[in-house]
PDB file of C-alpha atoms in Angstrom:
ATOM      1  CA  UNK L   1       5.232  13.888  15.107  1.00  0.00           C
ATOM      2  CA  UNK L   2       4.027  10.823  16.925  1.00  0.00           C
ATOM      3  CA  UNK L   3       4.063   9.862  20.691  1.00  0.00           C
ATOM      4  CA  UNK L   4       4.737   7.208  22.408  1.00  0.00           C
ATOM      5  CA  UNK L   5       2.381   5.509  25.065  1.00  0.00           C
ATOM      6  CA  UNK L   6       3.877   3.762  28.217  1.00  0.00           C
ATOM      7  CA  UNK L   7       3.221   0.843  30.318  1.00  0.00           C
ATOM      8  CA  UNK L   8       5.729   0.458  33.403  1.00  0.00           C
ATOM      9  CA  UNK L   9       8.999   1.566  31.312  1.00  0.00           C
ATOM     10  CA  UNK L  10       8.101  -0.127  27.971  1.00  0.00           C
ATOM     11  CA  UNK L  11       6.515   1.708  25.133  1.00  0.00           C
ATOM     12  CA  UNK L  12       3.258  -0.494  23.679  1.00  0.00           C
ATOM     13  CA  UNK L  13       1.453   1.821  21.591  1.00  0.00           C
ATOM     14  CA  UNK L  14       2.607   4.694  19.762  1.00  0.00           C
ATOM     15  CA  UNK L  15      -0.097   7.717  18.548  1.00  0.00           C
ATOM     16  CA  UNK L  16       0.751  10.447  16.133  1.00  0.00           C
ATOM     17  CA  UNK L  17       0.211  14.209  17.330  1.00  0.00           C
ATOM     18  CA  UNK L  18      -2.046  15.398  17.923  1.00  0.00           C
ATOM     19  CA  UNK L  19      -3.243  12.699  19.752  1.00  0.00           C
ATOM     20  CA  UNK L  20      -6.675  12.069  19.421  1.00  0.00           C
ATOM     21  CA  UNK L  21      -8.600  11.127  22.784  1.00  0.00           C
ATOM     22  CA  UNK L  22     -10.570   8.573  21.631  1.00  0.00           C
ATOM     23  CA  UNK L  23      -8.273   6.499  20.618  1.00  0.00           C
ATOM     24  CA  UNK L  24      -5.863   7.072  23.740  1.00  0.00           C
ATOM     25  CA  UNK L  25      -8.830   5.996  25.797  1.00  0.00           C
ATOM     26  CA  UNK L  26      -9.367   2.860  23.031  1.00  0.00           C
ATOM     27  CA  UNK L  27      -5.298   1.931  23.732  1.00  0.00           C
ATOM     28  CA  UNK L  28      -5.731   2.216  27.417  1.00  0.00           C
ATOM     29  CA  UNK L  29      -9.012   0.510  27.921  1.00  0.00           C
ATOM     30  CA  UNK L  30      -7.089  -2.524  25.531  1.00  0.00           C
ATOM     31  CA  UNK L  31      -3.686  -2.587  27.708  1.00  0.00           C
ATOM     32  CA  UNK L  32      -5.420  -1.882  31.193  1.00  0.00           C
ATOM     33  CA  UNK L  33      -8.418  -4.060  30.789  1.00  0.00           C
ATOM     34  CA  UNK L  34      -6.560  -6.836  29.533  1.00  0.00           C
ATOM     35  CA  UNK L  35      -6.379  -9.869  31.013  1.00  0.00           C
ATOM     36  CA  UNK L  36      -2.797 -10.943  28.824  1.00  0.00           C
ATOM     37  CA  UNK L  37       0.601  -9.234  30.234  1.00  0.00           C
ATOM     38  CA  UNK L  38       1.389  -6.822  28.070  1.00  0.00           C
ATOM     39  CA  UNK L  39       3.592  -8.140  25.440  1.00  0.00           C
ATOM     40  CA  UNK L  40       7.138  -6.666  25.911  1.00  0.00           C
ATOM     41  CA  UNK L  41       8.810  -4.815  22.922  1.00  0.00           C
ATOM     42  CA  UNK L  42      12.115  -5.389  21.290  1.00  0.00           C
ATOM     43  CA  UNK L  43      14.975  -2.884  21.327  1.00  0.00           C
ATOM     44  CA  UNK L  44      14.420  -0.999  18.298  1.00  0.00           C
ATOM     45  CA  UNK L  45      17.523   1.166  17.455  1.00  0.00           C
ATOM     46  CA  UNK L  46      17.001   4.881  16.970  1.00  0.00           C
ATOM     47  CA  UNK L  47      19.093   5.603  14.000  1.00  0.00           C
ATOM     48  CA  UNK L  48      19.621   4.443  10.609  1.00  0.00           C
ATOM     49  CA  UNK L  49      21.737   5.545   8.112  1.00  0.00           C
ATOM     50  CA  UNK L  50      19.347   7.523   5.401  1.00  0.00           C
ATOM     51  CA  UNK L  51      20.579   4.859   2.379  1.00  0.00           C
ATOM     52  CA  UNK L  52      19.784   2.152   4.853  1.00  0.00           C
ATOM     53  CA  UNK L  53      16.064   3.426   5.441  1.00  0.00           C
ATOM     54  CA  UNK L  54      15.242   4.481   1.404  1.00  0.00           C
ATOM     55  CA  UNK L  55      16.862   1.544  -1.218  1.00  0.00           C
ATOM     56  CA  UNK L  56      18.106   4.501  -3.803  1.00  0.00           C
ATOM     57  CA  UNK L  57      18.375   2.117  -6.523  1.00  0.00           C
ATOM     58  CA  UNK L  58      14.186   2.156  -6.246  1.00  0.00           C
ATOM     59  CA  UNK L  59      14.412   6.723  -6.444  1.00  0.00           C
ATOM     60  CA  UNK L  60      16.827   6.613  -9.249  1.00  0.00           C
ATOM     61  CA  UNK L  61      14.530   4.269 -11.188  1.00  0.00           C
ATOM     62  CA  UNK L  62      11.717   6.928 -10.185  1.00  0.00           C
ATOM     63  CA  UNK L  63      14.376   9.601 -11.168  1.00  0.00           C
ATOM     64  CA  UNK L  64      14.858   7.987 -14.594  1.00  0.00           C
ATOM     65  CA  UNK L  65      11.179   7.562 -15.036  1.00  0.00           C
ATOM     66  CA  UNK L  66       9.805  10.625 -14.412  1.00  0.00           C
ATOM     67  CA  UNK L  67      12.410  13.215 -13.584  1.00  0.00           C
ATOM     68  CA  UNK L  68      12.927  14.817 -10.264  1.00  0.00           C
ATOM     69  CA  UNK L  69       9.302  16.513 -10.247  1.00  0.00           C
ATOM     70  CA  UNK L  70       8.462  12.886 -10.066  1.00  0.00           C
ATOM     71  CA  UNK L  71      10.635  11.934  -7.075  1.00  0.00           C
ATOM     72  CA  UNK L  72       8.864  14.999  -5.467  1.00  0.00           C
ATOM     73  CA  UNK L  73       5.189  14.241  -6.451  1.00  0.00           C
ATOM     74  CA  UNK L  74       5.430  10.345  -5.243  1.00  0.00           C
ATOM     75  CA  UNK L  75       7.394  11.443  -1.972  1.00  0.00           C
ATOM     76  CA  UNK L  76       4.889  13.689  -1.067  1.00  0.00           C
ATOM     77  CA  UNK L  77       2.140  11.512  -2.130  1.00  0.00           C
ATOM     78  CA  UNK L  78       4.083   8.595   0.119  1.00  0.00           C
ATOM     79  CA  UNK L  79       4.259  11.060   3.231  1.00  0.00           C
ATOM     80  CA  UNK L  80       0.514  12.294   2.327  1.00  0.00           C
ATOM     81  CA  UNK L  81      -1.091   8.812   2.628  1.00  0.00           C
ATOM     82  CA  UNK L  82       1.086   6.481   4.853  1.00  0.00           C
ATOM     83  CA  UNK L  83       0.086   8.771   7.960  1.00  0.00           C
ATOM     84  CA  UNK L  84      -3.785   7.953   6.759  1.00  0.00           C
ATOM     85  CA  UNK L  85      -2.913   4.184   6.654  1.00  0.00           C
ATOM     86  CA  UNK L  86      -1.450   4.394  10.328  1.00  0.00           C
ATOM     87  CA  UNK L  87      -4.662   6.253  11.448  1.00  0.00           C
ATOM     88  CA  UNK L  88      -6.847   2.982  10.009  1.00  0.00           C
ATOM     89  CA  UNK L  89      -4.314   0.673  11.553  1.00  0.00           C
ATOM     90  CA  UNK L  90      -4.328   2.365  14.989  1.00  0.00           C
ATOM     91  CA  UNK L  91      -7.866   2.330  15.571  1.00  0.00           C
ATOM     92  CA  UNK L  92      -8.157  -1.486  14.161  1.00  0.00           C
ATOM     93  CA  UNK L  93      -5.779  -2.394  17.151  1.00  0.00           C
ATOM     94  CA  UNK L  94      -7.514   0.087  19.292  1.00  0.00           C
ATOM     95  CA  UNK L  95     -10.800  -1.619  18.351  1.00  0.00           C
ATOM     96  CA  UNK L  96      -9.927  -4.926  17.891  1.00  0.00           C
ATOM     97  CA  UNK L  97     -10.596  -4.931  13.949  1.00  0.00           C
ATOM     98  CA  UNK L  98      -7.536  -6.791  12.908  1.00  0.00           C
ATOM     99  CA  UNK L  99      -9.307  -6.850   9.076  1.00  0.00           C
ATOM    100  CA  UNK L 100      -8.632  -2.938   9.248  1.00  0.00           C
ATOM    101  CA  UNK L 101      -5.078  -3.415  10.522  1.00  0.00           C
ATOM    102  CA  UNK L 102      -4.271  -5.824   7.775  1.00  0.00           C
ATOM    103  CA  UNK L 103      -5.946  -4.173   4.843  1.00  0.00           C
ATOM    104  CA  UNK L 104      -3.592  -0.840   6.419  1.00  0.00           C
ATOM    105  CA  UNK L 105      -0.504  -2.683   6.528  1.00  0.00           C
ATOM    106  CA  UNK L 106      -1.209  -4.374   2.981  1.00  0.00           C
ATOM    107  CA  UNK L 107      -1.779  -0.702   1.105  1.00  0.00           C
ATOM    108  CA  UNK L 108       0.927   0.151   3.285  1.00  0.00           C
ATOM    109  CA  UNK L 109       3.417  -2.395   1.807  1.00  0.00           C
ATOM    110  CA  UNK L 110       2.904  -1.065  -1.731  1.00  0.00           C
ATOM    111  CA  UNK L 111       3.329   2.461  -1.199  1.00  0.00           C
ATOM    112  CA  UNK L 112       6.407   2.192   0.761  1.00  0.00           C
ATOM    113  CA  UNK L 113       7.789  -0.145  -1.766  1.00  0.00           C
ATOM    114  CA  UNK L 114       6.950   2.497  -4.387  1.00  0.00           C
ATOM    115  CA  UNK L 115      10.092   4.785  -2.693  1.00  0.00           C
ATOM    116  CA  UNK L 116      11.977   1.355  -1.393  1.00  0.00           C
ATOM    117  CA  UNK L 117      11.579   1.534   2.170  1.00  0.00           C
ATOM    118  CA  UNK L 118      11.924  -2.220   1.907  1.00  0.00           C
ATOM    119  CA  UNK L 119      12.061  -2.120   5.800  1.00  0.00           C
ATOM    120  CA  UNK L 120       8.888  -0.681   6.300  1.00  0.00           C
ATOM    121  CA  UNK L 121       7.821  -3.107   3.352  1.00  0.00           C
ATOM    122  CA  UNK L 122       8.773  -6.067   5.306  1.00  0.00           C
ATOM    123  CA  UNK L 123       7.325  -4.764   8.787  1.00  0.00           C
ATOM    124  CA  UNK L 124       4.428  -4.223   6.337  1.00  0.00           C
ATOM    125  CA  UNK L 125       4.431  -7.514   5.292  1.00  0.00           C
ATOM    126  CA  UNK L 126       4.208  -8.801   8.847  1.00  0.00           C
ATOM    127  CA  UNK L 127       1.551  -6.709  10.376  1.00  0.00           C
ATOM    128  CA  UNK L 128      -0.747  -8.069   7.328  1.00  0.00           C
ATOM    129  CA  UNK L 129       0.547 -11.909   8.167  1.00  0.00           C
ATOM    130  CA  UNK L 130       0.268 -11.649  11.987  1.00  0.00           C
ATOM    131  CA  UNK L 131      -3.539  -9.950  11.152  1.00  0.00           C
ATOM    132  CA  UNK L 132      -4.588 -12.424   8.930  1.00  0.00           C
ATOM    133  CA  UNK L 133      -3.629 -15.050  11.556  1.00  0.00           C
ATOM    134  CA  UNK L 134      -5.706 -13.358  14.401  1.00  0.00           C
ATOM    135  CA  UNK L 135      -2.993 -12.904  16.313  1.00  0.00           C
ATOM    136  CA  UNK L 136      -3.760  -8.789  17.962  1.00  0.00           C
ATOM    137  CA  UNK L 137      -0.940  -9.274  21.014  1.00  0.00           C
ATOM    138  CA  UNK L 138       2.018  -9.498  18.470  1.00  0.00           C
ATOM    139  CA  UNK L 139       0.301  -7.875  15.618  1.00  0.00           C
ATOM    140  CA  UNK L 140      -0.253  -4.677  18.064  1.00  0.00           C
ATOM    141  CA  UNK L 141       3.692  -4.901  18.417  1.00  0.00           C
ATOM    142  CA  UNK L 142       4.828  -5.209  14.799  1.00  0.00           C
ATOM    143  CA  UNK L 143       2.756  -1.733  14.367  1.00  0.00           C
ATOM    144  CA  UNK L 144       4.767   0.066  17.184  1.00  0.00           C
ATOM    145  CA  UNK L 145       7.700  -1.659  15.185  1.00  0.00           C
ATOM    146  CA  UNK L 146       6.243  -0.019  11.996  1.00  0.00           C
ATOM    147  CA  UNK L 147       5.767   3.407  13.527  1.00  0.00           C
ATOM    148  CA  UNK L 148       8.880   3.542  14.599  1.00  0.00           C
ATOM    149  CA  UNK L 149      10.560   2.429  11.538  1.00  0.00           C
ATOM    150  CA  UNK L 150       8.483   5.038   9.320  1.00  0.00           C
ATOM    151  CA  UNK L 151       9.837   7.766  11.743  1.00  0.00           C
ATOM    152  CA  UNK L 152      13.176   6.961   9.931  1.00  0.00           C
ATOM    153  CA  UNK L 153      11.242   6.781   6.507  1.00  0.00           C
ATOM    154  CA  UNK L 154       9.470  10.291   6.789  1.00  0.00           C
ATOM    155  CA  UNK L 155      13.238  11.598   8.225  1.00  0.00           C
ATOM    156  CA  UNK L 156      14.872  10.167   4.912  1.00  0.00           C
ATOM    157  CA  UNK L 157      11.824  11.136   2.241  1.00  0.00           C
ATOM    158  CA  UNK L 158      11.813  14.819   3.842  1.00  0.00           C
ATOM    159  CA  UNK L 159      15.653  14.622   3.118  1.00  0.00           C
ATOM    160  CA  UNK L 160      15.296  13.798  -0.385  1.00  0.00           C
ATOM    161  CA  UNK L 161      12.828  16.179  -1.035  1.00  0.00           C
ATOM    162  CA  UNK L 162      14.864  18.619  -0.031  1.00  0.00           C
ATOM    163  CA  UNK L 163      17.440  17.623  -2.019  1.00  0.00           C
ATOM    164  CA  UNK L 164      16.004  16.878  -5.006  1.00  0.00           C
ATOM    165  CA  UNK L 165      14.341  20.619  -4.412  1.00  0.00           C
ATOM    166  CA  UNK L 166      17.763  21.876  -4.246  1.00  0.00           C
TER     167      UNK L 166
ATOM    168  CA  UNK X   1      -3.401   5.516 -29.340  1.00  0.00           C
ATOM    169  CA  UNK X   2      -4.765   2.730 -26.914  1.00  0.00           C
ATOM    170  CA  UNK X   3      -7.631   3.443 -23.953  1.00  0.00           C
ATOM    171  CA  UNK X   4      -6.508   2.121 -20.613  1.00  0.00           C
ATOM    172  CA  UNK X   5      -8.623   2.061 -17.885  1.00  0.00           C
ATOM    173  CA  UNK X   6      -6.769   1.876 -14.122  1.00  0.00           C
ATOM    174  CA  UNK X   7      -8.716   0.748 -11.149  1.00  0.00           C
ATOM    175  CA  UNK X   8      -6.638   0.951  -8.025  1.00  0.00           C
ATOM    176  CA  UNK X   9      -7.616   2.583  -4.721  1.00  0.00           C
ATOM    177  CA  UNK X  10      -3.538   2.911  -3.393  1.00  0.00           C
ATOM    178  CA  UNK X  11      -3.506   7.174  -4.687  1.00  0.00           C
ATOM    179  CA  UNK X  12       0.947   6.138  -4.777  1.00  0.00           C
ATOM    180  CA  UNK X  13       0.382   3.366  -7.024  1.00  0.00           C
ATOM    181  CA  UNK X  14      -1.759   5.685  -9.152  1.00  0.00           C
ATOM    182  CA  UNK X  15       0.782   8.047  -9.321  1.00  0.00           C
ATOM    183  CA  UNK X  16       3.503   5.509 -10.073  1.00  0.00           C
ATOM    184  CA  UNK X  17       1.307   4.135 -12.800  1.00  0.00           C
ATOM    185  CA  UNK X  18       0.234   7.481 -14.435  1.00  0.00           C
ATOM    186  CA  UNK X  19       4.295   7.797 -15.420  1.00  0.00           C
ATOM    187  CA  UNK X  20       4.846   4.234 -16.487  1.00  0.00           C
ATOM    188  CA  UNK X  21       1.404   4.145 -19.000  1.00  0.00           C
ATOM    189  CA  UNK X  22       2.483   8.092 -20.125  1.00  0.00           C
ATOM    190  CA  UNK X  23       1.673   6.576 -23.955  1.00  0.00           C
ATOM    191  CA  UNK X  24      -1.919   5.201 -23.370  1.00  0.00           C
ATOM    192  CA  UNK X  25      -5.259   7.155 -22.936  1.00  0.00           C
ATOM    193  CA  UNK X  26      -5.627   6.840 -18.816  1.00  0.00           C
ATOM    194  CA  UNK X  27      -8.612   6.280 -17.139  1.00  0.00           C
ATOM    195  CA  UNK X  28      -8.754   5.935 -13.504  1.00  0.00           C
ATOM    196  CA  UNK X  29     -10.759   4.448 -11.197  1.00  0.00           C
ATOM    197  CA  UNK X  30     -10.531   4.441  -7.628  1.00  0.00           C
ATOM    198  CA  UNK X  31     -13.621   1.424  -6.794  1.00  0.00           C
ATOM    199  CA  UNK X  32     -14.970  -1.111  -8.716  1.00  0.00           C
ATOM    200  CA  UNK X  33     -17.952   0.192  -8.705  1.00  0.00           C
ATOM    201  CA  UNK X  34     -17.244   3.649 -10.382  1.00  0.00           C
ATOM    202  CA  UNK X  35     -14.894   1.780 -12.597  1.00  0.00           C
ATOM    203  CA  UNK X  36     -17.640  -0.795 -13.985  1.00  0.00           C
ATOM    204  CA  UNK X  37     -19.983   2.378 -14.826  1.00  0.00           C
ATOM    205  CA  UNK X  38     -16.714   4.371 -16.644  1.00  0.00           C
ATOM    206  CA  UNK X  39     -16.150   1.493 -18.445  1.00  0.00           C
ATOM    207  CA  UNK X  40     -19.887   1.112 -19.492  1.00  0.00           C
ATOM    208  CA  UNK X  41     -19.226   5.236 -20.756  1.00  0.00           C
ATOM    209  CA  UNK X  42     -15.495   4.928 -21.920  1.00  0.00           C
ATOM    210  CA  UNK X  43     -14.926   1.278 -23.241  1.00  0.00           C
ATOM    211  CA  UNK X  44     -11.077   0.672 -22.881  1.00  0.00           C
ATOM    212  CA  UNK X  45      -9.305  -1.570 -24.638  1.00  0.00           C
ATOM    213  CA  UNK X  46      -7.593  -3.047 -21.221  1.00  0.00           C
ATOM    214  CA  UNK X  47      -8.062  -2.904 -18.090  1.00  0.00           C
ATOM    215  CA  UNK X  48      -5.566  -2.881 -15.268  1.00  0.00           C
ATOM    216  CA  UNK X  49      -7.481  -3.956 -12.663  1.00  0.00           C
ATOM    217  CA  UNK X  50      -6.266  -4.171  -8.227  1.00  0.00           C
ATOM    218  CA  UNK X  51      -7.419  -7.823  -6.530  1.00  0.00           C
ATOM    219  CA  UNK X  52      -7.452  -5.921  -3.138  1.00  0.00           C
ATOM    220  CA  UNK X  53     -10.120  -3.281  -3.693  1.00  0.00           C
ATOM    221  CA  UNK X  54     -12.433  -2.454  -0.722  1.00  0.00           C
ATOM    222  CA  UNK X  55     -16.238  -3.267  -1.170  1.00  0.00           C
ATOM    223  CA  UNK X  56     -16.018  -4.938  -4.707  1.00  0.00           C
ATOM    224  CA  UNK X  57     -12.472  -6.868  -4.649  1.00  0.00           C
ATOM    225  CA  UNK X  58     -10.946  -7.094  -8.132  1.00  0.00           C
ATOM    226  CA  UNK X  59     -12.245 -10.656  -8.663  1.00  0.00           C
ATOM    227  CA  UNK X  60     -15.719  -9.564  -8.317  1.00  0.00           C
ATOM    228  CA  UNK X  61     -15.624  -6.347 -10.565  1.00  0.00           C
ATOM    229  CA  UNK X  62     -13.932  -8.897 -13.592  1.00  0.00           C
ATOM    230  CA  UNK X  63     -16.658 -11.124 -12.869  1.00  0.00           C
ATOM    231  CA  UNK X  64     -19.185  -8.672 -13.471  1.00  0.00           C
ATOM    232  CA  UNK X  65     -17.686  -7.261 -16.624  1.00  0.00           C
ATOM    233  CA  UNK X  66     -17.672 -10.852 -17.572  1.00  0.00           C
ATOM    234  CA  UNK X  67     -21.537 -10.609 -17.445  1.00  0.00           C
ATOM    235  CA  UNK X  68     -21.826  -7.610 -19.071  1.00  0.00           C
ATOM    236  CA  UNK X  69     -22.243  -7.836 -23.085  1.00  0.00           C
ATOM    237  CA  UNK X  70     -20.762  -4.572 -23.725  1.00  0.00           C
ATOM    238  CA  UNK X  71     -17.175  -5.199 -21.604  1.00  0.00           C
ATOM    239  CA  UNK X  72     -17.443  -9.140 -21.120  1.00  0.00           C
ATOM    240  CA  UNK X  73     -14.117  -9.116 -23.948  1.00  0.00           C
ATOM    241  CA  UNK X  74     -12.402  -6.614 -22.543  1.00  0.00           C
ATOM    242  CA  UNK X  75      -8.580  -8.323 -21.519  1.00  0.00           C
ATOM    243  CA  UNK X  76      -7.746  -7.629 -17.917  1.00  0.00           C
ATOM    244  CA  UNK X  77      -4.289  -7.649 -16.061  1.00  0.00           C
ATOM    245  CA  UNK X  78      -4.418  -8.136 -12.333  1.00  0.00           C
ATOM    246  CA  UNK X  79      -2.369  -6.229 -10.054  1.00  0.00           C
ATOM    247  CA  UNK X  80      -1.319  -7.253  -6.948  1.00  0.00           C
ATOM    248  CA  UNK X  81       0.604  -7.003  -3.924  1.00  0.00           C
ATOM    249  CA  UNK X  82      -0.296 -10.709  -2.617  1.00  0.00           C
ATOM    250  CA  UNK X  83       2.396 -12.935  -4.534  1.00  0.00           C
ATOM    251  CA  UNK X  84       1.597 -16.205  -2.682  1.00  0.00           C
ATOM    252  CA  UNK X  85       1.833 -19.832  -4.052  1.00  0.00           C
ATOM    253  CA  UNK X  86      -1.365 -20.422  -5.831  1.00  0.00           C
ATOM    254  CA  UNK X  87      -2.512 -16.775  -6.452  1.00  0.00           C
ATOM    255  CA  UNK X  88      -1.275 -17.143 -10.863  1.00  0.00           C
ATOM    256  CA  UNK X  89      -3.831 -20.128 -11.296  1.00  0.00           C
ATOM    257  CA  UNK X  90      -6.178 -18.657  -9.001  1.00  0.00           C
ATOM    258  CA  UNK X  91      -6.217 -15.088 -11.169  1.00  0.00           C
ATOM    259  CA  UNK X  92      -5.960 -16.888 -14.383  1.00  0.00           C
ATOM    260  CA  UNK X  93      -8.956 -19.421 -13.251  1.00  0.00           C
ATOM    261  CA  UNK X  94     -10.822 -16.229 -12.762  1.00  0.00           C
ATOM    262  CA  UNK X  95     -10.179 -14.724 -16.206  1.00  0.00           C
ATOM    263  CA  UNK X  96      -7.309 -12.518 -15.946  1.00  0.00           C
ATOM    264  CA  UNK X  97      -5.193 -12.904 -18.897  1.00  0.00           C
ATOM    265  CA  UNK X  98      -2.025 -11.763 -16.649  1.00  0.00           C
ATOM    266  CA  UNK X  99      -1.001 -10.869 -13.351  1.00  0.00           C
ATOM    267  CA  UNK X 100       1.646  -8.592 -12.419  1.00  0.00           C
ATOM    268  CA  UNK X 101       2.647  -7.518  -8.983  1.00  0.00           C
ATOM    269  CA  UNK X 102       3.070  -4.200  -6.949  1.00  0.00           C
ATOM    270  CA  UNK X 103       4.957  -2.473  -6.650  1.00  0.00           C
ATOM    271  CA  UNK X 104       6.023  -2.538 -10.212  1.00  0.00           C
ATOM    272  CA  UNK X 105       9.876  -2.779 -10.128  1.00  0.00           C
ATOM    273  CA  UNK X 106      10.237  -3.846 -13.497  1.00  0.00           C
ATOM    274  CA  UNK X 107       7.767  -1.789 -16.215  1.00  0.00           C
ATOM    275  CA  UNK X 108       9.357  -3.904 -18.670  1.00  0.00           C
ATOM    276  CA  UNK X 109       7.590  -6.888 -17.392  1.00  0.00           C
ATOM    277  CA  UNK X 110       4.231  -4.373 -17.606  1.00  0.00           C
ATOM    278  CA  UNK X 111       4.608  -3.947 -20.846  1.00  0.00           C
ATOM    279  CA  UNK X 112       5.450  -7.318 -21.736  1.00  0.00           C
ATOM    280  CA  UNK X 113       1.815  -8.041 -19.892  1.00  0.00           C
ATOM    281  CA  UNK X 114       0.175  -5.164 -22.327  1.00  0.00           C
ATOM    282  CA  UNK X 115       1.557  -6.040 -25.549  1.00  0.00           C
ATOM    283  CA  UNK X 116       0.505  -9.903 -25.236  1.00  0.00           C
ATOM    284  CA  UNK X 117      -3.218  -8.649 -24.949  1.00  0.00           C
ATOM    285  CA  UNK X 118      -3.351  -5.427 -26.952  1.00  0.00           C
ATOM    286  CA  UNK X 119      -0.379  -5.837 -28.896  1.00  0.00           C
ATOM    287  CA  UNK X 120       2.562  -2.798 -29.077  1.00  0.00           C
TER     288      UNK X 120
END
């Protein structure tokens, strides 16, 4: 479950339940204190289609590897650890340590790839770019871009898991 | 059957890798430090060895075996995620004898990688 913190009408950080309150007070103090405008976000569209999210190509090569208990192990390894990457890449933009963000968003990349959420790869992929080049107003909105695209992510892996359960 | 040691901090890639190497003797390593002291224990006969480990990076941890009598001729493969111009010379300058990058899509290409230093 995450949650999504507002400025005016436009979302600029997003915090997974339950939200911790240090790091609400670390997101506010870096919006509100500020002396930038708050960078405004794109439209990010709420749905996906599941085989849009998860390339199955990448899960049948799992499948064919290592059976369905292997699809099940990695996918709940995947959901397991990509919540602890957001937690290291949340407080690096909440604390200005844009090294933490992009060594996040790098382990990040290869896991997701792993179970070919090649959209949350390349989102990935940015975060780590936009980190390395010091750059915290648009790296801190490529990771509300990320969140929101691994909301689809956990949606499709919980899916598949149930499936492949079934 | 052939020793393999695995250092890699990503606990996914593990996983991943744990199927793909199911005919080697696996040992894993989550640091460079705690793999350069298995090693010293357990002497593999490769090692698959992450550039982007925290503390120690991978370039660090081969230099070190490098100066190490007992694992200095050990063959290592580096894995990474970075696949930038440059990076092949750069792993190879620092005595890799192959890179392959994450996340393996093609364990063909892995293999490939293990045969040319341990052989089949």
């Amino acid at each position: 479950m995450q949650s999504g913190l507002l400025f005016g009408e436009r979302v600029v950080a997003v915090l997974r339940k339950p939200v911790s309150p240090q790091l609400l007070r670390e997101h506010a103090e870096r919006i509100l204190l500020s002396d930038k405008p708050v960078t405004p976000l794109k439209e990010i569209p709420l749905e996906t289609p599941s085989n849009d999210v998860l390339d199955m190509k990448a899960i049948e090569r799992l499948r064919n590897l290592g059976g369905p208990t292997l699809v099940k192990n990695l996918g709940e390894s995947v959901l397991t650890h990509l919540p602890e990457l957001f937690d290291k890449i949340d407080h690096g933009i909440a604390s200005g340590d844009l090294r933490a963000v992009g060594d996040g968003a790098h382990s990040m990349r290869s896991s997701a790839g792993i179970v070919g959420a090649m959209t949350l790869v390349d989102c990935a992929a940015r975060v780590e770019k936009l980190s390395q080049e010091n750059n915290m107003p648009e790296t801190a909105k490529a990771v509300v871009e990320l969140h929101a695209l691994y909301m689809k992510v956990e949606r499709a892996l919980h899916a598949l898991l149930k499936d492949e359960s079934a | 059957m052939k020793r393999i040691a695995l250092v890699e901090d990503n606990p996914d890639n593990r996983l991943l890798m744990e199927a793909i190497l199911d005919g080697f003797d696996l040992d894993q390593y989550e640091s460079g430090p705690a793999a350069l002291a298995g090693m010293a224990l357990k002497r593999p006969d490769l090692v698959l060895l992450d550039i982007s480990l925290p503390g120690m990076d991978g370039i660090e941890v081969l230099a070190r075996m490098h100066a190490d009598a007992a694992l200095k001729d050990i063959p290592a493969i580096a894995l990474t995620a970075h696949a930038m111009a440059g990076d092949r010379e750069r792993f190879l300058a620092a005595g890799f004898s192959s890179y392959v990058t994450k996340p393996i899509v093609d364990e063909g290409l892995l293999f490939k990688a293990i045969e040319a230093c341990i052989g089949g």
